[in-house]
Short mmCIF file of C-alpha atoms in Angstrom, two decimals:
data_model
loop_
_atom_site.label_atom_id
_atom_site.label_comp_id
_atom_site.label_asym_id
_atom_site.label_seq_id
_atom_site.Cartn_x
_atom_site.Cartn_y
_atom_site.Cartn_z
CA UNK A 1 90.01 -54.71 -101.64
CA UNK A 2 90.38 -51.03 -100.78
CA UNK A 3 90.21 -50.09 -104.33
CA UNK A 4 87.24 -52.26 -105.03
CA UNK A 5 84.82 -51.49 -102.35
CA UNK A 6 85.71 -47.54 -103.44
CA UNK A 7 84.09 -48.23 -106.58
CA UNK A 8 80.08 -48.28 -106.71
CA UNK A 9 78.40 -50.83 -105.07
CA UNK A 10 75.48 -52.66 -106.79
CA UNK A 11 73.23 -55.30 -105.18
CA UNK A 12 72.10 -58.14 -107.77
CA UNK A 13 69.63 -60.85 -106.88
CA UNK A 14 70.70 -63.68 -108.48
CA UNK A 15 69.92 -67.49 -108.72
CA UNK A 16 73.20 -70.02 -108.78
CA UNK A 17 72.65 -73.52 -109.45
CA UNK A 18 75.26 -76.54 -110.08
CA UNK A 19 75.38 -77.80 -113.44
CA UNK A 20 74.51 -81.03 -111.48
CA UNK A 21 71.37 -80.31 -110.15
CA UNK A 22 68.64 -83.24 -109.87
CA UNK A 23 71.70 -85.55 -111.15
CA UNK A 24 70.23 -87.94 -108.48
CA UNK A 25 67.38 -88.63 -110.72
CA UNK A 26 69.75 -88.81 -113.97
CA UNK A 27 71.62 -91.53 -112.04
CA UNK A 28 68.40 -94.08 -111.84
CA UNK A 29 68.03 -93.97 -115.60
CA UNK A 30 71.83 -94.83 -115.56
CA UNK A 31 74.57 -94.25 -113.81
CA UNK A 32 76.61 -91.24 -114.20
CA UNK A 33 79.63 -89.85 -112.81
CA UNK A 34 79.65 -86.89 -110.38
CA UNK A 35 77.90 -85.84 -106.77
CA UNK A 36 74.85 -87.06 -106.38
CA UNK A 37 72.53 -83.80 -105.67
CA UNK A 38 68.94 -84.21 -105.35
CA UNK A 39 67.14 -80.69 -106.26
CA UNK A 40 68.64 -78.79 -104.18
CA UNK A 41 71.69 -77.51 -105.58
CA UNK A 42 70.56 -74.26 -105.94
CA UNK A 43 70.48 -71.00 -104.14
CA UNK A 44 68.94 -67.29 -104.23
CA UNK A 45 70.46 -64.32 -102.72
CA UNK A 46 71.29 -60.53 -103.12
CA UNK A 47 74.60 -59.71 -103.72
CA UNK A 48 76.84 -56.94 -103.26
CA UNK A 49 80.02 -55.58 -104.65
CA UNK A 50 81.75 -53.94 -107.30
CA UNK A 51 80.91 -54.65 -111.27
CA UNK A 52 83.63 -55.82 -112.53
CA UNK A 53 82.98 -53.94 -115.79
CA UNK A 54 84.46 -50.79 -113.42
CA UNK A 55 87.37 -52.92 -112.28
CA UNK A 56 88.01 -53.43 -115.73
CA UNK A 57 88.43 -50.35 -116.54
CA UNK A 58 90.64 -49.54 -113.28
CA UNK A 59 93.59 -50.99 -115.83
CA UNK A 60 92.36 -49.44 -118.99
CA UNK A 61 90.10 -51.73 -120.45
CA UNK A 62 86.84 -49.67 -121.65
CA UNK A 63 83.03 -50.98 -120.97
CA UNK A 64 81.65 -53.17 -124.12
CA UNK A 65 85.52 -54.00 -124.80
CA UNK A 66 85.03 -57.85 -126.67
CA UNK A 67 89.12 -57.83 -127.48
CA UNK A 68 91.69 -55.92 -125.75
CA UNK A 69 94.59 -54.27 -127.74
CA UNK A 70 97.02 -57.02 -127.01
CA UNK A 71 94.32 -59.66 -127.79
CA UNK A 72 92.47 -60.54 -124.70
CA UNK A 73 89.08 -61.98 -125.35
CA UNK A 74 88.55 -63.79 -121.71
CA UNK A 75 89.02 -63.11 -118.41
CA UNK A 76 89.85 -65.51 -116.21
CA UNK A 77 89.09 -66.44 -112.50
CA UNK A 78 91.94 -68.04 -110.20
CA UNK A 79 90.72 -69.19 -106.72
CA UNK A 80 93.17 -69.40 -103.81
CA UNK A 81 91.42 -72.90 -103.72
CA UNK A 82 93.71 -75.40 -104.72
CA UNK A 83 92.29 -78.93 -106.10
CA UNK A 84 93.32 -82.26 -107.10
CA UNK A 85 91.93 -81.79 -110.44
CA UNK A 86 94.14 -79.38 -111.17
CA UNK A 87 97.13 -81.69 -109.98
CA UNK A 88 96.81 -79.60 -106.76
CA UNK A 89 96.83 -76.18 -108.44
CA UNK A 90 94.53 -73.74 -108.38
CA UNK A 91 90.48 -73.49 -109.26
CA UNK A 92 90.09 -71.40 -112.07
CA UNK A 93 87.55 -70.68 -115.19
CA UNK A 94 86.85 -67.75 -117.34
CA UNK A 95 84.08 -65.96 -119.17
CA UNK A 96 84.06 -63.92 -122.29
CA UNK A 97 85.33 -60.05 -122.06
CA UNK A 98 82.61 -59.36 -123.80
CA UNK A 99 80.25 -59.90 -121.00
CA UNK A 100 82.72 -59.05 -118.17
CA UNK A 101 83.02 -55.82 -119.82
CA UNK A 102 79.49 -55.11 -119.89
CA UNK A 103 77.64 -53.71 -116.93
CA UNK A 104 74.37 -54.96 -118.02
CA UNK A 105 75.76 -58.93 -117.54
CA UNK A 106 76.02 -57.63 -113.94
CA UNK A 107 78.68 -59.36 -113.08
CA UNK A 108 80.38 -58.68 -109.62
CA UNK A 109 83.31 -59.10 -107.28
CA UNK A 110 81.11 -59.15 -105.04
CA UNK A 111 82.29 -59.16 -100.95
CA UNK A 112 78.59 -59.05 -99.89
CA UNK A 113 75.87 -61.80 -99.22
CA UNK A 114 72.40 -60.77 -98.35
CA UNK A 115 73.95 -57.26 -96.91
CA UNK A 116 76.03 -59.25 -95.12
CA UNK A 117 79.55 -59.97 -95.78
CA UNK A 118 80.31 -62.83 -97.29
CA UNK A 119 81.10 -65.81 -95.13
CA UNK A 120 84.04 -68.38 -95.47
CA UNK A 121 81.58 -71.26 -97.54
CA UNK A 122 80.56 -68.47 -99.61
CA UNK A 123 83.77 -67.20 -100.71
CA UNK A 124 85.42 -64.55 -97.98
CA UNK A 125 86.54 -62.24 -99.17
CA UNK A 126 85.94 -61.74 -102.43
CA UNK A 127 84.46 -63.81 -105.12
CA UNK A 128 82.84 -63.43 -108.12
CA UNK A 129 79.29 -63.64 -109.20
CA UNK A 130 78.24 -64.48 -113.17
CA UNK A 131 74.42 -64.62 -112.94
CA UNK A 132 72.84 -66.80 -115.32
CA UNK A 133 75.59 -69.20 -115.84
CA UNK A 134 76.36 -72.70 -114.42
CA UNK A 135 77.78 -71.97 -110.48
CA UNK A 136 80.90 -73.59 -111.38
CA UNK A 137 82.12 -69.75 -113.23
CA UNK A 138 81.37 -68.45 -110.35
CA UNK A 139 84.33 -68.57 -108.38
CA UNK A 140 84.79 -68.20 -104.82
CA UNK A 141 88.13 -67.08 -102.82
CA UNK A 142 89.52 -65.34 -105.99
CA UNK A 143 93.15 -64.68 -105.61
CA UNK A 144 93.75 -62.95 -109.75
CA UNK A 145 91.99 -61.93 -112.64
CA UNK A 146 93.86 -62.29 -116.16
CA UNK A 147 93.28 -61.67 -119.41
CA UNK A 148 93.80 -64.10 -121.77
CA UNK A 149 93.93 -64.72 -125.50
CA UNK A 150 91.80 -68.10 -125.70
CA UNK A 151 89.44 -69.48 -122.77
CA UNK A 152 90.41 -70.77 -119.47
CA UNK A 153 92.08 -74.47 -120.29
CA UNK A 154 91.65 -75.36 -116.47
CA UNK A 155 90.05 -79.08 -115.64
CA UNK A 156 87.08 -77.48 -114.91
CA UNK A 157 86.41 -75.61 -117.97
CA UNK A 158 88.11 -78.67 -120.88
CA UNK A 159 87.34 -81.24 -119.16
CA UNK A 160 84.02 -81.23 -117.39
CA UNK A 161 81.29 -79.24 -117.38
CA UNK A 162 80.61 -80.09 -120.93
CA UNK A 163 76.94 -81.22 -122.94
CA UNK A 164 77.21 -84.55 -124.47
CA UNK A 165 74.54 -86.15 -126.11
CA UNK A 166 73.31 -89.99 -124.54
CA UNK A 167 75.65 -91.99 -127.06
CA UNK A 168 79.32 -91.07 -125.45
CA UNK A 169 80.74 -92.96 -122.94
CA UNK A 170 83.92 -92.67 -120.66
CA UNK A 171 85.56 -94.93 -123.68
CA UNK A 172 84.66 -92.63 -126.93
CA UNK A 173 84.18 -89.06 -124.87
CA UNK A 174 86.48 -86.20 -127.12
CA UNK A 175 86.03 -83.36 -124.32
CA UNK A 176 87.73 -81.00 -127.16
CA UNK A 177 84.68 -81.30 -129.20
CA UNK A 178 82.36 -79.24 -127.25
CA UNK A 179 82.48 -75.98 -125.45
CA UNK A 180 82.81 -75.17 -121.93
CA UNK A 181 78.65 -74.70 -120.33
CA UNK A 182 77.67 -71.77 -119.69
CA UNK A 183 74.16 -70.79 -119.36
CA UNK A 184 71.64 -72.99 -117.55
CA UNK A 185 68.92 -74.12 -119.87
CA UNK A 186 65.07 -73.54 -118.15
CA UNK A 187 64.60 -75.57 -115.11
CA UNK A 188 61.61 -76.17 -112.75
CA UNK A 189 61.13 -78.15 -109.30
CA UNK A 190 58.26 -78.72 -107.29
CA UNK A 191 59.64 -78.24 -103.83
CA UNK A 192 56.20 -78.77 -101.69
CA UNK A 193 56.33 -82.20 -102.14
CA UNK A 194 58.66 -84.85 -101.90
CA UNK A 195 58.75 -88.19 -104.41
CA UNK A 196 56.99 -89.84 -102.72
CA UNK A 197 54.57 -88.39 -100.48
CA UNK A 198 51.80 -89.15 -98.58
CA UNK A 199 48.96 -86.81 -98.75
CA UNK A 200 45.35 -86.10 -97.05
CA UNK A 201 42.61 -86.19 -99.75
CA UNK A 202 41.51 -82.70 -101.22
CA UNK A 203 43.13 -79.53 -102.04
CA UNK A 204 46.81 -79.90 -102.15
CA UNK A 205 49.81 -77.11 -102.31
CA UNK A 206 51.85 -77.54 -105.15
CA UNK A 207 54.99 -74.88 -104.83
CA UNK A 208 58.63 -74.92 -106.24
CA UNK A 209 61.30 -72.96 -108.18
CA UNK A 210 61.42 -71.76 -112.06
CA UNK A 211 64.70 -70.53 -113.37
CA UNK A 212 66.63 -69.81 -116.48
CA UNK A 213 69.83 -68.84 -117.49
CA UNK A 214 70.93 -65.72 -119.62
CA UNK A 215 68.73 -63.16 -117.78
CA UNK A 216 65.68 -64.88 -119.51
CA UNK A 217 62.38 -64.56 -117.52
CA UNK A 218 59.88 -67.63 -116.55
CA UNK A 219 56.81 -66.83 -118.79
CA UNK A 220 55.02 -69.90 -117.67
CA UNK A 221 54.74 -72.96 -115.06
CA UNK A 222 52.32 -75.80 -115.93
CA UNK A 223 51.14 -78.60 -113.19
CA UNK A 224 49.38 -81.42 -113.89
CA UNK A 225 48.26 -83.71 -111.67
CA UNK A 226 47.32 -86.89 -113.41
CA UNK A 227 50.47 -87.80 -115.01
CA UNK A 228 50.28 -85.50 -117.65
CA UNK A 229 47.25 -85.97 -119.25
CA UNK A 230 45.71 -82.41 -118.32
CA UNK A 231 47.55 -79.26 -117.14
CA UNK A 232 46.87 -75.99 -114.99
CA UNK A 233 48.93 -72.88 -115.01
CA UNK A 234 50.64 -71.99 -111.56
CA UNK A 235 51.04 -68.48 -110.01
CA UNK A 236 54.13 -67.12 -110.33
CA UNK A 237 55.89 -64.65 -108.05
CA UNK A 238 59.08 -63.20 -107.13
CA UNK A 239 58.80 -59.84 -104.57
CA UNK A 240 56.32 -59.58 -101.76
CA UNK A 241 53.26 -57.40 -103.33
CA UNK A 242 54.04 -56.52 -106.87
CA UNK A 243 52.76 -58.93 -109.55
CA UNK A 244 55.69 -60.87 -111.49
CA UNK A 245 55.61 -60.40 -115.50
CA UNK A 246 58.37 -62.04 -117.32
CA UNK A 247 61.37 -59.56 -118.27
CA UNK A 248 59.39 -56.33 -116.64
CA UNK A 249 61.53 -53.74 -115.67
CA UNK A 250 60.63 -54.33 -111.96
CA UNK A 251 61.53 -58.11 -112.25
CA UNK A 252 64.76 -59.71 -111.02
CA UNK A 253 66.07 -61.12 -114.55
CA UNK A 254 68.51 -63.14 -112.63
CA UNK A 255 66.81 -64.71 -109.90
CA UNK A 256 64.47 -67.67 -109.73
CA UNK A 257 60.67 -67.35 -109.71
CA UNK A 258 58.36 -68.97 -107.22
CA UNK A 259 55.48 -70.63 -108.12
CA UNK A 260 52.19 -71.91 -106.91
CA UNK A 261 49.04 -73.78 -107.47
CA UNK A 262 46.42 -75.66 -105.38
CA UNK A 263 44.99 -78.49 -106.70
CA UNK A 264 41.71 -81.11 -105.94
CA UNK A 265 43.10 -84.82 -105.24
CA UNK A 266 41.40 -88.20 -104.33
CA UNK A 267 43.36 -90.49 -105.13
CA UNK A 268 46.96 -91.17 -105.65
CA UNK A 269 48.59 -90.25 -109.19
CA UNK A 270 51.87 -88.48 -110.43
CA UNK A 271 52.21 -84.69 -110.33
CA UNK A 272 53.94 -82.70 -113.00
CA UNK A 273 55.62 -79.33 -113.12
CA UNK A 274 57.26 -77.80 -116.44
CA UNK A 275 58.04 -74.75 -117.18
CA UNK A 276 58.56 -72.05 -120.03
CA UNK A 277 60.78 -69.25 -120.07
CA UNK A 278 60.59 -66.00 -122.23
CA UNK A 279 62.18 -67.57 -125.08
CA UNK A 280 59.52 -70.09 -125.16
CA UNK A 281 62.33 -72.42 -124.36
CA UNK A 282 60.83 -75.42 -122.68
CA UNK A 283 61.96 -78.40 -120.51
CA UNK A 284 62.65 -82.15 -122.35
CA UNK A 285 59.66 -84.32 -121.53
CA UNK A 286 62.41 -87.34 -120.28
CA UNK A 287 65.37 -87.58 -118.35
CA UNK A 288 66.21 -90.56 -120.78
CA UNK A 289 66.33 -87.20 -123.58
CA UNK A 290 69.36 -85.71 -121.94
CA UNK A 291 71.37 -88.08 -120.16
CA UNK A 292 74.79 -87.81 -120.32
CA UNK A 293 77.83 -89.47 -118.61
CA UNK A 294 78.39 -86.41 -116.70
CA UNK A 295 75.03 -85.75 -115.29
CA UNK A 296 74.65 -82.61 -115.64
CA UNK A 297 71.77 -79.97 -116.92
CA UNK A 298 69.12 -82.41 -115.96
CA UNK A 299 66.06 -80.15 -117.14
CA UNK A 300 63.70 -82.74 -118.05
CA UNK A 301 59.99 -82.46 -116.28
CA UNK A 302 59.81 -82.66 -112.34
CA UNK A 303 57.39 -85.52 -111.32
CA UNK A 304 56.67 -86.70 -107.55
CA UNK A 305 54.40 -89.25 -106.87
CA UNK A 306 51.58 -88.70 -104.32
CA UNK A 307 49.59 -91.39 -102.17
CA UNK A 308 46.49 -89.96 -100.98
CA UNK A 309 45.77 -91.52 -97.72
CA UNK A 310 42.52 -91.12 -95.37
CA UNK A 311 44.74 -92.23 -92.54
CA UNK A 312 46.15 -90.29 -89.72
CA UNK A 313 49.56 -88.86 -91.14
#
């Protein structure tokens, strides 16, 4: 720890979000297998600690390094966490070298939280932090960091955390046919209001989140608020007082973007958010589009339903 916090300290906002997010909603189209999080299974913050691009090269391994001289081409996390999973060994995944060993991936051992340091549910004393990837690389009470030839063949990263497409089931599922997740596609929630709510006629507050994975910006947010038949763009922010523009060099690349839209309603209808990020990646239309037995990476378009109400709420 000495050795790390003697190193320069960076602060990175970043977003981190379970692969699981909104796989409440995947459930009700049919059931899947896994905790059942609403839309909330996501978190901002500013984070502070070492890159560990500099760690790396505390044992010789130079910046931009993609294989080592003995071979290494991942690095790999081990919590002091132990889980059943893992037939009561350790949590543990890995990421490429190639973007542990470069410092514009940003990723930290990081021992801060918000220039705090880091409390016991967020990892005390020393985690790590890959921004724009699924939460579950991110691991939390790290106890070693190895370099490895192939990827991290922990539960975690073999045999979960995977994209299947709607056909496989628990009975035909090959978990060695597709990689271990990694970025988070583009996601957006409405947050303002819950499914369902109850609203006064007139102008309405529509607010949530926007986020993608990879460092890729939100370029757009659309709202509609008759089911999709017309659409309005939201504003989008991110600091107090300076105007967000997807991938400006004032923007966070890694952190989630707010956004914001009022809107005129009588009468009670479904509202719609979707958004696009600087990719022009967008979100699936339908839950049905991306189910899988897993439930995770549930992207498809937020809807809440809304009864307006002249009634005392």
């Amino acid at each position: 720890m000495k050795d790390i916090r003697n190193l320069p300290k960076y602060n990175v906002t970043a977003t981190l979000q379970c692969a699981g997010n909104r796989r409440t909603a995947m459930s009700k189209t049919r059931t899947v297998k896994g905790v059942g999080w609403d839309v909330s299974a996501i978190g901002n913050a500013v984070w502070g600690g070492a890159k560990l691009a500099d760690v790396l090269e505390l044992v010789g391994i130079p910046k931009l390094t993609s294989v080592t001289q003995f071979g290494g081409k991942h690095v790999e996390f081990v919590s002091i966490d132990r889980c059943k999973e893992e037939k009561g060994g350790p949590y543990k995944a890995s990421i490429p070298l190639s973007q542990a060993a470069n410092p514009e991936a940003d990723v930290l051992l990081a021992y801060e939280m918000n220039g705090e340091p880091l409390n016991r549910d967020h990892g005390y004393p020393l985690r790590v932090i890959v921004p724009g990837v699924i939460g579950a690389r991110s691991v939390k009470w790290l106890e070693a960091i190895n370099i490895i030839e192939e990827e991290c063949q922990g539960f975690f990263m073999q045999k979960d955390y995977k994209m299947f497409p709607p056909s496989v089931n628990w009975d035909n599922i090959d978990w060695s046919t597709r990689r271990p997740q990694m970025d988070f596609p583009v996601q957006c929630v409405i947050c303002s209001l819950e499914d369902v709510s109850t609203v006064k006629p007139g102008k309405v507050k529509i607010s949530g989140y926007a986020a993608s994975g990879g460092g890729r910006g939100i370029e757009r947010v659309d709202v509609s608020v008759d089911g999709g038949k017309t659409w309005m763009e939201a504003s989008r922010s991110q600091k107090r007082g300076i105007q967000y523009i997807s991938d400006a060099a004032d923007s966070d690349k890694w952190a989630w973007v707010l956004f914001e839209v009022t809107a005129d309603i009588q009468h009670s209808t479904e509202i719609i958010a979707k958004a696009v990020d600087s990719a022009a990646n967008v979100q699936p239309e339908k839950v049905e589009d991306v189910w899988n037995l897993r439930g995770i990476l549930n992207t498809s378009w937020h809807r809440v339903k809304v009864q307006a109400s002249y009634s005392n709420l």
